[in-house]
Coordinates of C-alpha atoms and ligand atoms in Angstrom, one line a residue:
M27 CA 39.6 -34.7 -6.3
K28 CA 42.4 -32.1 -4.4
L29 CA 45.5 -32.8 -2.5
Q30 CA 45.4 -32.3 1.3
I31 CA 47.7 -30.4 2.8
D32 CA 48.1 -31.1 6.8
Y33 CA 50.8 -28.4 8.1
N34 CA 49.9 -29.3 11.3
N35 CA 53.0 -30.7 12.3
M36 CA 55.4 -27.5 11.5
M37 CA 53.1 -25.0 13.6
A38 CA 54.2 -24.2 17.1
D39 CA 50.8 -25.2 18.2
Y40 CA 51.0 -29.0 17.6
V41 CA 55.2 -29.3 18.2
G42 CA 55.4 -26.8 20.3
P43 CA 57.0 -23.1 20.4
Q44 CA 61.2 -24.0 20.4
E45 CA 60.9 -26.5 17.3
G46 CA 57.3 -25.2 15.7
F47 CA 56.3 -21.3 13.7
T48 CA 53.9 -19.3 14.1
R49 CA 51.3 -17.3 11.8
Q50 CA 52.6 -15.2 12.5
D51 CA 57.1 -16.2 11.6
I52 CA 54.9 -16.5 7.9
E53 CA 54.2 -13.0 7.4
S54 CA 57.2 -11.6 9.1
L55 CA 58.5 -13.0 5.5
A56 CA 55.7 -10.0 3.6
G57 CA 58.5 -8.6 1.9
Q58 CA 60.6 -11.7 0.7
L59 CA 57.1 -13.5 -1.0
Q60 CA 56.6 -11.1 -2.5
A61 CA 58.8 -10.1 -4.2
A62 CA 59.8 -14.5 -4.4
H63 CA 55.8 -13.9 -6.4
Q64 CA 57.2 -11.3 -8.4
R65 CA 60.4 -13.1 -9.7
M66 CA 58.3 -16.1 -10.0
L67 CA 56.3 -14.2 -12.7
A68 CA 58.7 -12.4 -14.1
K69 CA 60.5 -15.9 -15.2
R70 CA 57.5 -17.7 -16.5
S71 CA 56.5 -15.0 -18.7
A72 CA 60.1 -14.5 -20.1
G73 CA 60.1 -18.1 -21.1
E74 CA 62.2 -19.6 -17.9
M75 CA 59.6 -21.9 -16.2
Q76 CA 58.3 -22.9 -19.3
W77 CA 57.1 -26.7 -17.8
R78 CA 54.8 -24.8 -15.4
D79 CA 52.6 -25.0 -19.1
L80 CA 53.3 -28.2 -20.6
P81 CA 50.0 -28.1 -18.7
W82 CA 48.0 -26.8 -21.2
Q83 CA 50.6 -26.4 -24.0
Q84 CA 51.1 -30.0 -26.2
E85 CA 48.1 -30.9 -27.2
A86 CA 49.5 -31.5 -30.5
E87 CA 52.2 -33.5 -29.1
V88 CA 50.0 -35.2 -26.7
R89 CA 47.7 -36.3 -29.5
Q90 CA 51.2 -38.1 -31.1
I91 CA 52.3 -39.7 -28.0
I92 CA 48.8 -41.2 -27.3
K93 CA 49.2 -42.6 -31.4
T94 CA 53.1 -43.6 -31.3
A95 CA 52.1 -45.3 -27.8
R96 CA 49.3 -47.3 -29.3
E97 CA 51.6 -48.0 -32.4
V98 CA 54.5 -49.1 -29.3
R99 CA 51.7 -51.4 -27.6
R100 CA 50.6 -53.2 -30.7
R101 CA 54.5 -53.5 -31.5
C102 CA 56.7 -54.7 -29.0
E103 CA 56.6 -56.3 -25.5
N104 CA 59.3 -54.9 -24.4
F105 CA 59.1 -51.1 -23.7
V106 CA 63.5 -50.2 -22.1
V107 CA 64.4 -46.4 -20.8
L108 CA 67.4 -44.9 -21.9
G109 CA 68.5 -41.6 -18.9
I110 CA 69.3 -40.5 -16.1
G111 CA 68.9 -38.5 -13.2
G112 CA 65.7 -35.6 -15.3
S113 CA 65.0 -38.4 -17.5
A114 CA 64.5 -41.1 -16.4
L115 CA 63.3 -40.6 -12.2
G116 CA 60.0 -39.0 -13.7
P117 CA 59.2 -42.5 -15.8
L118 CA 59.5 -44.6 -13.2
A119 CA 57.7 -42.8 -10.6
V120 CA 54.8 -42.7 -12.3
Q121 CA 54.7 -45.3 -13.3
T122 CA 55.2 -47.5 -10.2
A123 CA 52.8 -45.2 -9.1
L124 CA 50.3 -45.5 -11.5
N125 CA 50.1 -49.5 -12.7
H126 CA 50.6 -52.6 -11.0
L127 CA 53.1 -53.4 -8.3
H128 CA 54.7 -56.7 -10.3
Y129 CA 53.4 -55.1 -13.7
N130 CA 56.1 -56.9 -16.1
E131 CA 54.8 -60.4 -14.6
L132 CA 51.4 -59.7 -15.3
P133 CA 50.4 -61.7 -18.0
P134 CA 50.8 -59.1 -21.4
D135 CA 46.4 -59.2 -21.6
K136 CA 46.2 -58.2 -17.9
R137 CA 48.4 -55.0 -17.9
G138 CA 48.3 -51.9 -19.8
G139 CA 51.5 -52.1 -22.4
P140 CA 54.5 -54.1 -22.8
R141 CA 57.6 -54.7 -19.9
F142 CA 58.6 -51.8 -19.1
Y143 CA 62.2 -50.8 -17.9
V144 CA 64.5 -47.6 -17.0
L145 CA 67.5 -48.2 -17.3
D146 CA 69.5 -45.2 -15.0
N147 CA 72.7 -47.2 -14.3
I148 CA 75.4 -47.9 -16.7
D149 CA 76.2 -50.9 -14.2
P150 CA 77.4 -53.5 -16.2
E151 CA 75.4 -56.1 -14.9
R152 CA 72.2 -54.8 -14.2
V153 CA 72.9 -53.7 -18.3
A154 CA 74.3 -56.9 -19.5
A155 CA 71.3 -58.3 -17.4
L156 CA 68.3 -56.7 -19.2
F157 CA 69.9 -57.4 -22.4
D158 CA 69.9 -61.2 -20.6
I159 CA 66.0 -61.3 -20.5
I160 CA 65.0 -59.1 -23.5
D161 CA 64.4 -59.4 -27.3
P162 CA 65.6 -57.1 -29.4
A163 CA 63.0 -58.1 -31.5
Q164 CA 60.2 -57.0 -29.7
T165 CA 61.8 -54.1 -27.7
I166 CA 61.2 -51.0 -28.1
F167 CA 64.1 -47.9 -26.7
N168 CA 63.5 -44.5 -25.8
V169 CA 67.0 -43.2 -24.8
I170 CA 65.9 -39.9 -23.0
S171 CA 68.6 -36.9 -23.0
K172 CA 67.9 -33.9 -22.9
S173 CA 71.4 -31.8 -23.2
G174 CA 71.7 -34.9 -26.1
S175 CA 75.2 -35.6 -24.9
T176 CA 75.2 -36.8 -21.0
A177 CA 78.3 -40.1 -20.7
E178 CA 75.9 -42.4 -19.5
T179 CA 73.6 -42.6 -21.2
M180 CA 74.7 -42.1 -24.6
A181 CA 77.3 -44.7 -24.2
Q182 CA 73.9 -47.2 -23.1
F183 CA 72.5 -45.7 -26.8
M184 CA 75.8 -46.4 -28.8
I185 CA 75.9 -50.7 -27.3
V186 CA 71.6 -50.6 -28.4
Y187 CA 73.0 -49.2 -31.6
Q188 CA 75.3 -51.6 -32.2
M189 CA 72.9 -54.3 -31.0
L190 CA 69.9 -53.6 -32.8
R191 CA 71.9 -53.1 -35.9
Q192 CA 74.3 -56.9 -35.7
K193 CA 70.3 -58.6 -34.8
L194 CA 68.2 -56.4 -36.8
G195 CA 69.6 -55.5 -39.8
S196 CA 67.7 -52.7 -41.5
G197 CA 65.1 -52.3 -39.4
Y198 CA 66.7 -51.6 -36.9
A199 CA 65.8 -47.7 -36.7
A200 CA 61.7 -49.1 -35.7
H201 CA 63.4 -49.8 -31.7
I202 CA 64.7 -46.6 -31.2
I203 CA 62.5 -43.6 -30.7
A204 CA 64.7 -40.6 -29.3
T205 CA 63.5 -37.4 -27.0
T206 CA 65.6 -34.8 -26.8
D207 CA 66.5 -30.8 -27.3
A208 CA 65.2 -29.6 -30.8
E209 CA 68.9 -28.5 -31.4
R210 CA 70.7 -29.1 -28.3
G211 CA 72.9 -32.2 -28.3
N212 CA 74.5 -35.1 -30.4
L213 CA 71.3 -37.0 -29.9
I214 CA 68.8 -34.7 -32.2
K215 CA 71.3 -34.7 -35.0
I216 CA 71.4 -39.0 -35.1
A217 CA 67.6 -38.6 -34.7
R218 CA 67.1 -36.9 -37.7
A219 CA 69.7 -38.4 -39.9
E220 CA 68.8 -41.6 -39.0
G221 CA 65.6 -41.1 -38.8
Y222 CA 64.4 -42.7 -35.6
A223 CA 60.8 -41.3 -34.1
T224 CA 61.7 -38.3 -32.0
F225 CA 60.2 -36.7 -29.1
I226 CA 61.3 -32.6 -28.4
I227 CA 62.0 -31.6 -24.7
P228 CA 60.8 -27.9 -25.0
S229 CA 63.5 -25.3 -24.5
G230 CA 62.8 -23.6 -20.9
V231 CA 62.5 -27.6 -19.0
G232 CA 65.4 -28.2 -17.7
G233 CA 65.5 -32.4 -16.9
R234 CA 64.3 -32.7 -13.1
Y235 CA 61.6 -30.4 -14.2
S236 CA 60.5 -32.5 -17.3
E237 CA 58.4 -35.3 -15.8
L238 CA 55.4 -33.2 -17.7
S239 CA 56.7 -33.2 -20.9
P240 CA 58.0 -36.1 -23.4
V241 CA 60.1 -37.5 -21.8
G242 CA 56.9 -38.5 -19.0
L243 CA 54.3 -38.6 -21.3
L244 CA 55.7 -41.5 -23.3
P245 CA 57.0 -43.8 -20.8
A246 CA 53.3 -43.4 -19.5
A247 CA 50.5 -43.3 -22.6
V248 CA 52.6 -46.7 -23.4
C249 CA 51.5 -48.4 -20.4
G250 CA 48.2 -46.8 -20.6
I251 CA 48.5 -44.3 -17.8
D252 CA 45.5 -41.9 -18.3
I253 CA 47.8 -39.2 -19.2
E254 CA 45.9 -36.8 -20.2
E255 CA 44.7 -36.9 -17.0
L256 CA 48.0 -37.1 -15.3
L257 CA 47.9 -33.1 -17.5
A258 CA 44.9 -31.8 -15.8
G259 CA 45.7 -32.9 -12.4
A260 CA 48.6 -30.7 -13.2
A261 CA 46.5 -28.3 -14.7
Y262 CA 44.9 -28.2 -11.4
M263 CA 47.2 -27.4 -8.5
D264 CA 49.1 -25.0 -11.2
Q265 CA 45.7 -23.6 -10.6
L266 CA 46.1 -23.3 -6.8
C267 CA 50.1 -22.2 -6.9
R268 CA 49.4 -18.6 -8.7
T269 CA 48.2 -16.8 -6.0
A270 CA 50.1 -14.2 -4.1
D271 CA 49.3 -15.0 -0.9
V272 CA 50.9 -17.9 1.0
F273 CA 48.6 -19.5 2.4
A274 CA 46.0 -20.1 -0.1
N275 CA 48.8 -21.5 -2.5
P276 CA 50.3 -24.3 -0.6
A277 CA 53.0 -24.8 -2.9
Y278 CA 54.1 -21.4 -1.7
L279 CA 53.3 -22.1 2.1
L280 CA 55.1 -25.5 1.0
A281 CA 58.1 -23.3 0.8
A282 CA 58.4 -20.8 3.1
L283 CA 57.8 -23.4 6.0
Q284 CA 60.5 -25.2 4.6
F285 CA 62.5 -22.4 4.6
L286 CA 61.7 -20.9 7.8
A287 CA 62.9 -25.2 9.0
M288 CA 66.4 -24.1 6.6
Q289 CA 67.3 -21.3 8.3
R290 CA 66.6 -22.4 12.1
G291 CA 69.4 -25.4 10.8
K292 CA 67.1 -28.3 9.7
N293 CA 69.4 -29.4 7.5
I294 CA 67.7 -33.2 6.1
S295 CA 64.4 -33.3 4.4
V296 CA 62.7 -36.9 4.7
M297 CA 59.7 -37.4 2.3
M298 CA 58.4 -40.7 3.8
P299 CA 55.3 -42.2 1.3
Y300 CA 53.0 -44.6 3.1
A301 CA 52.3 -46.5 -0.6
E302 CA 54.5 -49.2 -2.1
S303 CA 53.5 -47.8 -5.0
L304 CA 54.9 -43.8 -4.4
K305 CA 58.2 -44.7 -3.7
Y306 CA 60.0 -43.5 -5.9
F307 CA 58.8 -40.4 -6.2
A308 CA 61.2 -40.3 -3.0
D309 CA 63.2 -40.4 -5.0
W310 CA 61.9 -38.0 -7.7
Y311 CA 62.4 -36.3 -4.9
A312 CA 64.8 -36.7 -3.9
Q313 CA 67.3 -35.2 -7.4
L314 CA 64.2 -32.4 -7.7
W315 CA 65.5 -30.9 -4.3
A316 CA 68.4 -32.2 -4.0
E317 CA 69.9 -30.1 -7.0
S318 CA 67.9 -27.4 -7.2
L319 CA 68.9 -26.3 -3.8
G320 CA 71.9 -27.4 -3.5
K321 CA 74.1 -24.9 -4.2
R322 CA 77.1 -22.8 -3.0
Y323 CA 76.3 -19.2 -4.6
N324 CA 73.5 -17.3 -4.7
L325 CA 72.3 -14.9 -7.5
S326 CA 74.6 -12.1 -5.6
G327 CA 78.0 -14.0 -6.3
E328 CA 77.1 -14.5 -3.2
E329 CA 78.6 -18.3 -0.9
V330 CA 75.9 -19.4 0.9
F331 CA 76.1 -23.0 0.9
T332 CA 72.3 -23.3 0.6
G333 CA 69.6 -26.8 0.0
Q334 CA 68.4 -29.9 2.1
T335 CA 70.0 -33.4 2.0
P336 CA 67.1 -35.2 1.0
V337 CA 66.1 -38.8 2.5
K338 CA 63.9 -41.5 0.8
A339 CA 62.0 -43.3 3.5
L340 CA 59.5 -46.1 3.5
G341 CA 56.5 -46.6 5.6
A342 CA 56.4 -49.1 7.6
T343 CA 59.5 -50.2 6.2
D344 CA 62.2 -47.4 7.7
Q345 CA 59.9 -47.4 10.3
H346 CA 62.1 -50.6 11.8
S347 CA 65.2 -48.6 10.8
Q348 CA 65.1 -45.0 10.5
V349 CA 62.5 -43.2 12.6
Q350 CA 63.3 -44.2 16.5
L351 CA 66.7 -41.4 14.3
Y352 CA 63.6 -39.2 13.7
T353 CA 62.0 -39.3 16.9
E354 CA 65.7 -39.1 18.9
G355 CA 68.0 -37.7 16.8
P356 CA 69.7 -34.4 15.4
F357 CA 66.9 -31.9 15.4
D358 CA 67.9 -31.7 11.6
K359 CA 65.0 -33.0 9.6
V360 CA 62.0 -31.8 8.8
V361 CA 59.2 -35.4 7.3
T362 CA 57.0 -35.0 4.4
F363 CA 54.8 -38.3 4.4
L364 CA 52.5 -39.1 1.4
K365 CA 49.8 -41.3 2.9
A366 CA 47.2 -42.4 0.7
G367 CA 43.5 -42.3 1.3
S368 CA 42.5 -45.2 -0.2
F369 CA 44.5 -48.3 -2.2
R370 CA 43.9 -49.7 -5.1
A371 CA 44.0 -53.2 -3.1
E372 CA 43.0 -54.7 0.1
V373 CA 43.9 -57.1 2.3
D374 CA 42.2 -58.7 5.7
I375 CA 43.5 -59.5 8.4
P376 CA 41.8 -63.4 9.2
R377 CA 40.4 -63.2 12.5
V378 CA 42.2 -65.8 14.2
F379 CA 44.5 -66.6 17.3
K380 CA 41.9 -65.2 19.0
H381 CA 43.1 -66.6 22.6
V382 CA 46.8 -64.6 22.0
S383 CA 45.6 -60.6 22.6
G384 CA 48.9 -59.1 21.3
L385 CA 47.7 -60.8 17.9
A386 CA 43.6 -61.4 18.6
F387 CA 43.4 -57.6 17.7
L388 CA 44.3 -57.6 14.3
G389 CA 42.4 -59.5 13.0
G390 CA 39.3 -58.2 11.8
H391 CA 41.6 -54.5 10.1
T392 CA 43.0 -54.9 6.6
L393 CA 46.3 -53.7 6.0
G394 CA 45.4 -50.3 4.6
E395 CA 44.0 -49.7 8.3
L396 CA 47.5 -51.1 9.7
L397 CA 49.4 -49.5 7.5
T398 CA 47.1 -45.7 8.1
A399 CA 47.6 -46.2 11.5
E400 CA 50.6 -46.6 11.6
Q401 CA 52.1 -43.9 9.3
L402 CA 49.0 -41.4 11.9
A403 CA 51.2 -43.1 15.0
T404 CA 54.5 -42.3 13.2
E405 CA 53.5 -38.5 12.9
Y406 CA 52.5 -38.4 16.3
A407 CA 55.2 -39.7 18.0
L408 CA 57.1 -37.1 15.9
M409 CA 54.7 -34.7 17.1
K410 CA 55.2 -35.7 20.6
A411 CA 59.5 -35.5 19.9
A412 CA 58.6 -31.7 19.0
R413 CA 60.1 -32.9 15.4
L414 CA 58.4 -31.0 12.1
S415 CA 56.6 -32.5 9.9
F416 CA 54.0 -32.3 7.1
T417 CA 51.5 -34.5 5.1
I418 CA 50.4 -34.3 1.6
T419 CA 46.8 -36.9 1.4
L420 CA 45.6 -38.3 -2.2
P421 CA 42.0 -39.1 -1.5
E422 CA 43.0 -42.0 -4.1
I423 CA 46.4 -42.7 -6.5
N424 CA 45.0 -41.9 -9.9
P425 CA 46.9 -39.9 -12.6
F426 CA 44.6 -36.6 -11.9
T427 CA 46.2 -36.8 -8.7
V428 CA 50.1 -38.1 -8.9
G429 CA 49.4 -34.6 -11.6
Q430 CA 49.2 -32.4 -9.4
L431 CA 51.8 -34.1 -6.9
I432 CA 54.3 -34.0 -9.4
Q433 CA 53.3 -29.9 -10.0
L434 CA 53.0 -28.9 -6.8
L435 CA 56.7 -30.3 -5.6
A436 CA 58.1 -28.9 -8.5
V437 CA 56.5 -24.7 -7.7
K438 CA 57.3 -25.5 -4.2
T439 CA 61.1 -26.4 -5.4
A440 CA 61.1 -23.1 -7.6
F441 CA 59.6 -21.2 -5.3
A442 CA 61.8 -22.1 -1.8
G443 CA 64.6 -21.7 -5.0
E444 CA 63.6 -18.1 -5.0
L445 CA 63.1 -17.9 -1.5
L446 CA 66.5 -18.5 -0.9
H447 CA 67.8 -16.4 -3.7
I448 CA 69.7 -18.9 -6.0
N449 CA 69.6 -20.4 -9.3
A450 CA 67.0 -23.6 -8.7
F451 CA 67.4 -24.6 -12.3
D452 CA 71.0 -25.2 -12.5
Q453 CA 73.7 -28.0 -11.8
P454 CA 77.2 -26.5 -11.9
G455 CA 78.8 -28.8 -9.2
V456 CA 77.5 -32.1 -11.1
E457 CA 80.1 -30.3 -13.9
E458 CA 83.6 -31.5 -12.8
G459 CA 82.9 -35.1 -12.2
K460 CA 81.6 -35.2 -15.7
N461 CA 84.8 -33.0 -16.6
A462 CA 86.9 -34.9 -15.1
T463 CA 84.9 -38.3 -16.6
Y464 CA 85.3 -37.1 -19.7
A465 CA 88.9 -36.4 -19.2
L466 CA 89.6 -40.0 -18.1
L467 CA 88.1 -41.4 -21.1
G468 CA 90.1 -39.5 -23.5
R469 CA 87.7 -36.6 -24.5
P470 CA 89.1 -34.4 -27.5
G471 CA 89.2 -30.7 -25.8
Y472 CA 89.7 -32.1 -21.5
E473 CA 93.8 -32.9 -22.0
A474 CA 94.1 -29.6 -19.4
K475 CA 91.5 -31.5 -17.0
K476 CA 93.7 -34.8 -17.3
E477 CA 97.0 -33.2 -16.9
E478 CA 95.1 -31.2 -13.4
L479 CA 94.2 -35.0 -12.3
A480 CA 97.5 -36.9 -12.9
A481 CA 99.3 -34.1 -10.5
R482 CA 96.4 -34.8 -8.0
P483 CA 97.4 -36.0 -4.1
A484 CA 98.4 -39.9 -4.5
K485 CA 96.6 -42.9 -2.9
Ligands
PA5_510 O1 67.7 -31.6 -13.7 C1 69.1 -31.9 -14.6 O2 69.1 -31.6 -14.8 C2 69.6 -33.7 -14.9 O3 69.9 -33.7 -13.4 C3 69.6 -34.6 -15.7 O4 68.2 -34.9 -16.1 C4 70.5 -35.4 -15.7 O5 71.8 -34.6 -15.8 C5 70.2 -36.0 -17.3 O6 70.5 -35.0 -18.2 P1 70.0 -35.8 -19.0 O7 68.8 -35.5 -19.6 O8 71.0 -34.2 -19.9 O9 71.0 -36.4 -20.4

């Protein structure tokens, strides 16, 4: 069951010659595409893109994850992920995509596992609110941090650690699972010293590319998701994304068209799923695309200020808030629709109010038909207004197609980074804010930064 990718509405034949591209436009990139492909190959063989091999190289880990997940399901009522950014958005996206939309509210025998929470913020109200509704004795916390030092995640972990010790005494360590790097950071040291169950994020796998590592696999398996199918889908897509032929490689084609669009000033990338279950994929993708491509310098050290601002939208909800801007506002966007080929539940619209012609036409259809029609209609309205869009259809939303989607978007992002000649795997722009936070809270070694902050203009 393969994802279908429709890029017609990026092309001049559909949206017109002013905005749309031609096959020749894509072919004119041949030299850049080939060079980018070669760099992808070189990075992959140098182990710098280990995330691409995750679908194949984790047999032992997958067995261990499935075993641990079984144990977790047996032992607890709540499973809480402590993490942020790449250590939180993937688990949330996959769980929402593949489980019941009111998973947590279902009775235990109707759920695939314990109630699932992702604590990806440090808002004290949110943290306190979660503690109000969970019983620590019935909860397992999965602290996820690649660096093992992110302030938000480590602060949450410290709070949970203390609470568990106070409430559970000596058995507290069995309520913590750490997912982190094998060497870097404090988390691995603490986990080893304390004897927590621990999963390792491989070294060539950065935060936002880590969903198919234990970062995403453990929470998914705990919630009853078939992670072997998820990986099989990703492996299948990865095979499709190996060829240098841009017209046969879905990730390369999407990246090449986005690259052409960026060159014409399309600075905004909208992701608009027409399926509530894919809502958080737009969040996951926003981080992947923004943090990977938003760069001041290219690999030659020149100032380039690259990237597209991601916007998250949801069909049909945001038709009534954002689509007016997409059709009539500035010509600065590329919209990616995510479409469900079928829905896991269907609801009939009853044939009532037959005498009211403005309503009678709805009766006899299903909500799925209405939503699908609205997606097509929005796509059409954008095309008519000469606006660029892609549509990625998941014939069914299942672990195999979701695995494909994850790998497709990750390879697309990495390849776009190569075309832009930037490092898609670092995030230097986040560092300044992190360092300023450390200085404000008095972390040793940040005294100079504290002075720098004190000298800023008064407000
Ligand atoms: O993509 C990234 O590297 C970041 O967004 C990280 O995922 C995020 O900062 C969390 O980092 P860590 O997993 O090290 O706690």
